[in-house]
Coordinates of C-alpha atoms in Angstrom, one line a residue:
M1 CA 0.5 129.9 -43.8
N2 CA -0.3 133.6 -43.7
N3 CA 2.2 134.1 -40.8
V4 CA 4.8 132.2 -42.7
K5 CA 4.3 134.4 -45.7
K6 CA 4.7 137.5 -43.7
Q7 CA 8.0 136.2 -42.3
I8 CA 9.5 135.5 -45.8
K9 CA 11.7 138.5 -46.8
K10 CA 14.0 136.8 -49.4
V11 CA 13.5 133.6 -51.5
V12 CA 16.0 131.8 -53.7
L13 CA 14.2 130.2 -56.7
A14 CA 15.6 127.3 -58.8
Y15 CA 15.2 129.0 -62.1
S16 CA 15.4 127.4 -65.5
G17 CA 14.1 130.3 -67.7
G18 CA 11.1 128.3 -68.8
L19 CA 7.4 129.0 -68.5
D20 CA 6.9 127.7 -65.0
T21 CA 9.8 129.5 -63.2
S22 CA 9.1 132.7 -65.2
A23 CA 5.7 132.8 -63.7
I24 CA 6.9 131.8 -60.2
I25 CA 8.9 134.9 -59.8
P26 CA 6.1 137.5 -59.9
W27 CA 3.8 135.0 -58.1
L28 CA 6.1 134.8 -55.2
K29 CA 6.4 138.7 -55.0
E30 CA 2.6 139.0 -55.1
N31 CA 1.8 136.1 -52.6
Y32 CA 4.6 136.5 -50.1
N33 CA 4.3 140.2 -49.4
G34 CA 6.6 141.7 -52.0
C35 CA 9.5 139.5 -50.9
E36 CA 12.8 139.7 -52.8
V37 CA 13.3 136.9 -55.3
V38 CA 16.8 135.7 -56.2
A39 CA 17.1 133.4 -59.1
F40 CA 19.5 130.5 -59.0
C41 CA 20.5 128.4 -62.1
A42 CA 22.6 125.3 -62.1
D43 CA 24.7 124.6 -65.1
V44 CA 24.9 120.8 -65.1
G45 CA 25.7 120.5 -68.8
Q46 CA 22.3 121.1 -70.2
G47 CA 23.8 123.2 -73.0
E48 CA 24.5 126.8 -74.0
E49 CA 21.0 127.1 -75.7
E50 CA 19.2 126.6 -72.4
L51 CA 21.4 129.0 -70.6
A52 CA 21.5 131.8 -73.2
G53 CA 20.2 135.1 -71.8
I54 CA 19.0 133.4 -68.6
V55 CA 20.2 136.2 -66.3
E56 CA 18.4 138.8 -68.4
K57 CA 15.3 136.7 -68.4
A58 CA 15.3 136.3 -64.7
I59 CA 15.7 140.0 -64.1
A60 CA 13.0 140.8 -66.7
S61 CA 10.6 138.5 -64.7
G62 CA 11.2 140.4 -61.6
A63 CA 14.2 138.7 -59.9
S64 CA 16.6 141.1 -58.0
E65 CA 19.6 139.1 -59.2
C66 CA 20.5 135.7 -60.9
H67 CA 23.3 133.4 -59.8
V68 CA 24.4 130.9 -62.5
V69 CA 26.6 128.3 -60.9
D70 CA 28.8 126.1 -63.1
L71 CA 28.5 122.5 -61.6
K72 CA 29.6 120.5 -64.6
E73 CA 32.8 119.1 -63.4
E74 CA 31.6 118.6 -59.8
F75 CA 28.5 116.8 -61.1
V76 CA 30.5 114.3 -63.1
K77 CA 33.4 113.8 -60.6
D78 CA 31.5 113.8 -57.4
Y79 CA 28.1 112.3 -58.4
I80 CA 28.2 110.5 -61.7
Y81 CA 31.5 108.6 -61.2
P82 CA 30.6 107.4 -57.7
I83 CA 27.3 106.2 -58.9
V84 CA 28.9 104.3 -61.8
K85 CA 31.0 102.5 -59.3
T86 CA 27.8 101.3 -57.6
G87 CA 26.5 100.0 -61.0
A88 CA 23.1 101.4 -60.2
V89 CA 20.4 101.1 -62.9
Y90 CA 16.8 101.8 -61.9
E91 CA 14.3 99.0 -62.7
G92 CA 16.9 97.3 -65.0
Q93 CA 17.1 100.1 -67.6
Y94 CA 17.1 103.7 -66.5
L95 CA 20.6 105.2 -65.9
L96 CA 19.2 107.7 -63.5
G97 CA 20.2 110.8 -65.4
T98 CA 17.6 113.2 -63.8
S99 CA 17.9 111.6 -60.3
M100 CA 21.7 111.9 -60.0
A101 CA 21.7 115.5 -60.9
R102 CA 19.3 116.6 -58.2
P103 CA 21.7 116.4 -55.1
V104 CA 24.4 118.6 -56.7
I105 CA 21.7 121.1 -57.7
A106 CA 20.1 121.1 -54.3
K107 CA 23.4 121.5 -52.6
A108 CA 24.3 124.6 -54.7
H109 CA 20.8 125.9 -54.3
V110 CA 21.2 125.8 -50.5
E111 CA 24.7 127.4 -50.8
V112 CA 23.3 130.4 -52.7
A113 CA 20.5 130.9 -50.2
L114 CA 22.8 130.9 -47.3
K115 CA 25.2 133.2 -49.1
V116 CA 22.5 135.9 -49.8
G117 CA 20.8 135.5 -46.5
A118 CA 17.5 134.1 -47.8
D119 CA 14.7 132.8 -45.5
A120 CA 13.3 130.4 -48.1
L121 CA 14.0 128.0 -51.0
C122 CA 11.6 127.7 -53.9
H123 CA 11.3 125.1 -56.7
G124 CA 9.0 124.6 -59.7
C125 CA 8.4 120.9 -59.3
T126 CA 4.8 119.6 -59.8
G127 CA 2.9 117.7 -57.1
K128 CA 2.9 114.7 -59.3
G129 CA 6.6 114.2 -59.8
N130 CA 9.6 112.7 -58.1
D131 CA 11.7 115.9 -58.1
Q132 CA 9.7 117.6 -55.4
V133 CA 10.7 114.7 -53.0
R134 CA 14.3 114.7 -54.2
F135 CA 14.9 118.4 -53.8
E136 CA 13.0 118.8 -50.5
S137 CA 14.7 115.7 -49.0
C138 CA 18.1 117.3 -49.8
F139 CA 17.0 120.7 -48.4
A140 CA 15.9 118.9 -45.2
A141 CA 19.3 117.3 -44.8
L142 CA 21.4 120.4 -45.7
A143 CA 19.3 123.5 -44.4
P144 CA 16.3 122.4 -42.3
Q145 CA 16.0 126.0 -41.0
L146 CA 14.9 127.3 -44.4
T147 CA 11.3 127.4 -45.4
V148 CA 10.5 125.5 -48.7
I149 CA 7.9 127.0 -51.1
A150 CA 6.4 124.8 -53.8
P151 CA 4.0 127.0 -55.9
W152 CA 2.5 124.0 -57.8
R153 CA 1.1 122.9 -54.5
E154 CA -0.3 126.3 -53.7
W155 CA -1.5 128.2 -56.6
D156 CA -4.7 127.5 -58.6
M157 CA -3.1 127.5 -62.1
V158 CA -3.3 124.1 -63.8
S159 CA -2.1 124.5 -67.4
R160 CA 0.3 126.2 -69.8
E161 CA -2.6 128.4 -70.9
D162 CA -3.0 129.6 -67.3
L163 CA 0.7 130.4 -66.9
L164 CA 0.9 132.2 -70.3
A165 CA -2.1 134.3 -69.4
Y166 CA -0.7 135.1 -66.0
L167 CA 2.5 136.5 -67.5
A168 CA 0.7 138.3 -70.4
E169 CA -1.5 140.2 -67.8
R170 CA 1.7 141.5 -66.1
N171 CA 3.6 142.2 -69.5
I172 CA 6.3 139.8 -68.5
P173 CA 8.1 138.6 -71.7
C174 CA 8.3 134.8 -72.2
S175 CA 9.4 132.8 -75.2
A176 CA 7.2 129.9 -74.3
S177 CA 4.1 129.0 -76.4
L178 CA 1.2 126.6 -76.5
T179 CA 2.9 124.5 -79.1
K180 CA 5.3 122.8 -76.7
I181 CA 4.7 119.1 -76.9
Y182 CA 7.3 117.3 -74.7
S183 CA 8.6 117.9 -71.2
R184 CA 12.4 117.5 -71.3
D185 CA 15.2 117.5 -68.8
A186 CA 18.8 117.7 -70.0
N187 CA 22.3 117.5 -68.3
A188 CA 25.7 116.3 -69.1
W189 CA 24.6 112.6 -68.6
H190 CA 21.4 112.4 -70.5
I191 CA 18.2 114.0 -71.7
S192 CA 14.7 112.8 -70.8
H193 CA 11.5 113.1 -72.8
E194 CA 7.9 112.9 -71.5
G195 CA 4.5 114.0 -72.7
G196 CA 3.0 114.1 -76.2
E197 CA 2.4 110.8 -77.7
L198 CA 4.5 109.2 -75.0
E199 CA 1.6 109.4 -72.6
D200 CA 0.1 106.4 -74.5
P201 CA 2.4 103.4 -73.8
W202 CA 0.9 101.8 -77.0
C203 CA 2.2 104.6 -79.2
E204 CA 5.7 104.3 -80.7
P205 CA 7.9 107.3 -80.2
S206 CA 8.1 109.5 -83.2
K207 CA 11.4 110.8 -84.7
A208 CA 10.6 114.2 -83.1
V209 CA 11.1 112.7 -79.6
W210 CA 14.8 112.0 -79.9
T211 CA 17.1 115.1 -79.9
M212 CA 20.5 113.8 -78.7
T213 CA 21.3 110.6 -80.6
V214 CA 21.1 109.6 -84.3
D215 CA 18.4 107.1 -85.1
P216 CA 20.2 103.6 -85.0
E217 CA 18.7 102.8 -88.3
D218 CA 20.5 105.9 -89.8
A219 CA 23.7 105.3 -87.9
P220 CA 27.0 104.6 -89.8
N221 CA 27.3 101.2 -91.4
T222 CA 30.9 101.0 -90.1
P223 CA 31.4 100.4 -86.4
E224 CA 33.7 102.6 -84.3
K225 CA 35.9 101.6 -81.3
V226 CA 36.6 103.7 -78.3
T227 CA 39.1 102.9 -75.5
L228 CA 38.5 103.8 -71.9
S229 CA 41.2 103.6 -69.3
F230 CA 40.5 103.5 -65.5
V231 CA 42.6 103.9 -62.4
Q232 CA 40.9 102.7 -59.2
G233 CA 37.5 103.0 -60.7
E234 CA 38.0 106.5 -62.1
L235 CA 38.0 107.1 -65.9
T236 CA 41.3 108.9 -66.6
H237 CA 41.7 108.6 -70.4
V238 CA 39.6 108.1 -73.4
D239 CA 41.3 107.1 -76.7
G240 CA 44.6 107.8 -75.1
Q241 CA 43.7 111.4 -74.1
A242 CA 43.9 112.6 -70.5
L243 CA 40.5 114.3 -70.0
S244 CA 38.8 115.8 -67.0
P245 CA 35.6 114.0 -65.9
Y246 CA 33.3 116.4 -67.7
Q247 CA 35.4 116.5 -70.9
A248 CA 35.5 112.7 -70.9
L249 CA 31.7 112.5 -70.7
V250 CA 31.3 115.1 -73.5
Y251 CA 33.8 113.1 -75.7
L252 CA 31.9 109.8 -75.1
N253 CA 28.5 111.5 -75.7
N254 CA 29.6 112.8 -79.1
K255 CA 31.1 109.5 -80.1
A256 CA 28.2 107.3 -79.0
A257 CA 25.4 109.7 -80.1
A258 CA 26.6 109.4 -83.7
H259 CA 26.0 105.7 -83.5
G260 CA 22.6 105.9 -81.9
V261 CA 23.7 104.5 -78.6
G262 CA 21.9 105.0 -75.4
R263 CA 18.2 105.2 -76.2
I264 CA 15.6 103.6 -74.0
D265 CA 11.7 103.7 -73.8
I266 CA 10.4 102.6 -70.5
V267 CA 7.4 102.7 -68.2
E268 CA 8.7 103.3 -64.7
N269 CA 7.3 103.4 -61.2
R270 CA 7.5 106.9 -59.8
L271 CA 8.2 107.4 -56.1
V272 CA 4.9 109.1 -55.5
G273 CA 3.0 105.9 -56.6
M274 CA 2.0 106.3 -60.3
K275 CA 3.6 104.9 -63.4
S276 CA 5.0 107.1 -66.1
R277 CA 6.3 106.5 -69.6
G278 CA 9.5 108.2 -70.6
C279 CA 12.2 108.1 -73.3
Y280 CA 15.8 108.6 -72.3
E281 CA 19.0 109.2 -74.2
T282 CA 22.2 108.5 -72.4
P283 CA 24.9 107.9 -75.0
G284 CA 28.2 108.5 -73.2
G285 CA 26.7 107.0 -69.9
T286 CA 25.8 103.8 -71.7
V287 CA 29.4 103.4 -72.9
L288 CA 30.9 104.3 -69.5
M289 CA 28.7 101.8 -67.7
A290 CA 29.3 99.0 -70.2
A291 CA 33.1 99.6 -70.0
Y292 CA 33.2 99.8 -66.2
K293 CA 31.2 96.5 -65.9
G294 CA 33.4 94.9 -68.5
L295 CA 36.5 95.7 -66.3
E296 CA 34.8 94.5 -63.2
S297 CA 34.2 91.1 -64.8
L298 CA 38.0 90.6 -65.0
V299 CA 38.8 91.9 -61.6
L300 CA 36.1 91.1 -59.0
D301 CA 35.7 87.6 -57.6
K302 CA 32.3 86.0 -57.6
E303 CA 31.2 87.0 -54.1
S304 CA 32.6 90.6 -54.4
L305 CA 30.6 91.0 -57.7
K306 CA 27.5 89.6 -56.2
Y307 CA 27.8 92.1 -53.3
R308 CA 28.4 95.0 -55.8
E309 CA 25.3 93.9 -57.7
S310 CA 23.3 94.0 -54.4
I311 CA 24.6 97.6 -53.9
A312 CA 23.5 98.5 -57.4
L313 CA 19.9 97.3 -56.8
E314 CA 19.6 99.1 -53.5
F315 CA 21.4 102.2 -54.5
S316 CA 19.2 102.7 -57.6
H317 CA 16.3 103.2 -55.3
V318 CA 18.3 105.4 -52.9
I319 CA 19.3 107.8 -55.7
Y320 CA 16.0 107.7 -57.5
D321 CA 14.1 108.4 -54.3
G322 CA 16.4 111.4 -53.5
R323 CA 18.2 110.0 -50.5
W324 CA 21.7 111.0 -51.4
F325 CA 22.4 113.0 -48.2
T326 CA 21.7 110.0 -45.9
P327 CA 23.8 107.6 -43.9
L328 CA 22.5 104.7 -46.0
A329 CA 23.8 106.4 -49.2
K330 CA 27.1 107.1 -47.7
A331 CA 27.6 103.5 -46.6
Q332 CA 26.6 102.1 -49.9
L333 CA 28.8 104.6 -51.8
A334 CA 31.7 103.6 -49.5
G335 CA 31.2 99.9 -50.2
A336 CA 31.2 100.5 -54.0
A337 CA 34.3 102.7 -53.7
S338 CA 36.1 100.1 -51.8
L339 CA 35.5 97.5 -54.5
A340 CA 36.5 99.9 -57.1
E341 CA 40.1 100.2 -55.7
K342 CA 41.0 97.3 -57.9
I343 CA 39.2 98.5 -61.1
T344 CA 42.3 99.6 -63.1
G345 CA 42.8 98.8 -66.7
D346 CA 41.7 99.4 -70.3
V347 CA 38.4 98.5 -72.1
V348 CA 37.6 98.8 -75.7
V349 CA 33.9 99.3 -76.6
K350 CA 32.5 98.9 -80.1
L351 CA 29.8 101.3 -81.1
Y352 CA 27.4 100.1 -83.8
K353 CA 23.8 100.8 -84.7
G354 CA 22.6 101.6 -81.2
Q355 CA 24.8 99.1 -79.4
A356 CA 27.8 99.5 -77.2
S357 CA 29.6 96.2 -76.9
V358 CA 32.7 95.5 -74.8
I359 CA 35.1 93.6 -77.1
Q360 CA 38.5 93.9 -75.4
R361 CA 39.5 94.3 -71.7
R362 CA 42.8 94.1 -69.7
S363 CA 43.9 94.8 -66.1
P364 CA 47.0 94.4 -64.0
N365 CA 44.5 93.2 -61.3
S366 CA 42.8 90.6 -63.5
L367 CA 41.8 87.4 -61.9
Y368 CA 41.4 85.7 -65.3
S369 CA 44.0 83.1 -66.1
E370 CA 44.2 81.5 -69.4
E371 CA 46.2 78.7 -67.8
F372 CA 43.2 77.8 -65.6
A373 CA 40.4 78.6 -68.0
T374 CA 41.7 77.0 -71.2
F375 CA 39.8 74.1 -72.8
G376 CA 43.1 72.8 -74.0
A377 CA 45.7 70.7 -72.1
D378 CA 47.1 72.4 -68.9
D379 CA 49.4 71.6 -66.0
V380 CA 47.7 73.7 -63.3
Y381 CA 44.3 72.2 -62.8
D382 CA 43.6 68.6 -61.9
Q383 CA 40.0 67.9 -63.2
K384 CA 39.7 65.0 -60.7
H385 CA 39.5 67.6 -57.8
A386 CA 36.2 68.8 -59.2
E387 CA 34.5 65.5 -58.0
G388 CA 35.1 66.2 -54.3
F389 CA 34.1 69.9 -54.7
I390 CA 30.8 68.9 -56.3
R391 CA 30.0 66.3 -53.6
L392 CA 30.5 68.9 -50.9
F393 CA 28.7 71.7 -52.8
S394 CA 25.7 69.5 -53.3
L395 CA 25.8 67.8 -49.9
S396 CA 22.6 69.5 -48.6
S397 CA 20.7 68.3 -51.7
R398 CA 22.1 64.8 -51.3
I399 CA 21.0 64.6 -47.6
A400 CA 17.5 65.9 -48.4
A401 CA 17.0 63.4 -51.1
L402 CA 18.2 60.4 -48.9
K403 CA 15.9 61.5 -46.1
A404 CA 13.0 61.6 -48.6
Q405 CA 13.9 58.1 -49.9
Q406 CA 14.0 56.7 -46.3
K407 CA 10.5 58.1 -45.6
Q408 CA 9.2 56.4 -48.8
E409 CA 10.7 53.1 -47.9
K410 CA 8.9 53.1 -44.5

């Protein structure tokens, strides 16, 4: 390890401006022979508040420079939209907001490192979480020649108190305090909440947990409708407006959040083996996923939808586990994209008291036919044909039962 430390001349740190990464900058310089530290910040739609003054903070902590990279449109267009086409939902509830942002951040992190001629990449993920695996798996796929430094797996600091004391000793300014209760991660798709009372799964989340959505109990008593239009699986218009991918998501977030849509409270299985309890708010994403699946129900035949559902299950683990830059992910995304070629049409979603319900859908590629499906009189379907179909469909069961009867008779 000492030889490695001597070889590191320049490190690019994934910098958030928070307590952990503020402490990491001076720690790297002290423990890696005065190496130069370049800060990298990814703007994935976490909000202006989090990004305010971030360059100044990084420099004040000892970084030589700070690169803030705008990834908002790329994140939504090249990561969120393809994932929506897969239908991926982790363990039946989680819309993968943190997971799906990691590949685009890791890719930009590597690009900055190569641009400035760095020897190493550094992240502030803890040794208990999923993100260390996600980031480092992406790094391995994109720039295996770069050394990866994970301070939480090296230093002896174990608490917020330790980090605050470390910064105070070095007169490095930090706005963090001991009063922080929750650990949060925000981007254009969602915000996650962990810690505080959430560490007890028997404890109901307090109102202080939720920051993005209105409490469904306090939401308007009048429902609101929103219309989403798709072309080959891509969202192109919302309420008749042509919007970019990021703009469309912001619009949906604002509409849905006002009605308390998109809250979940789950206990999930982390990749590293432990269970964790978290609360997630994904207002616009909940509407987008509901609308997309509503349109799929019109367009995809039974076997195609069954296959897409199998992709959803498998890909939810692929993206959760940080395997975006793999042949498997590429194949699954291609399969979902192929099925999405027919997903063109309009969907109306009703927002009301925490619910997003598909109430209208239409598509030029619809396989739904009122002539065939009607319970009234029709001239296109001979109900007598069903008898032969049922006999063939149940033939294996019939044969098994006859065999069983013959054995009993003997």
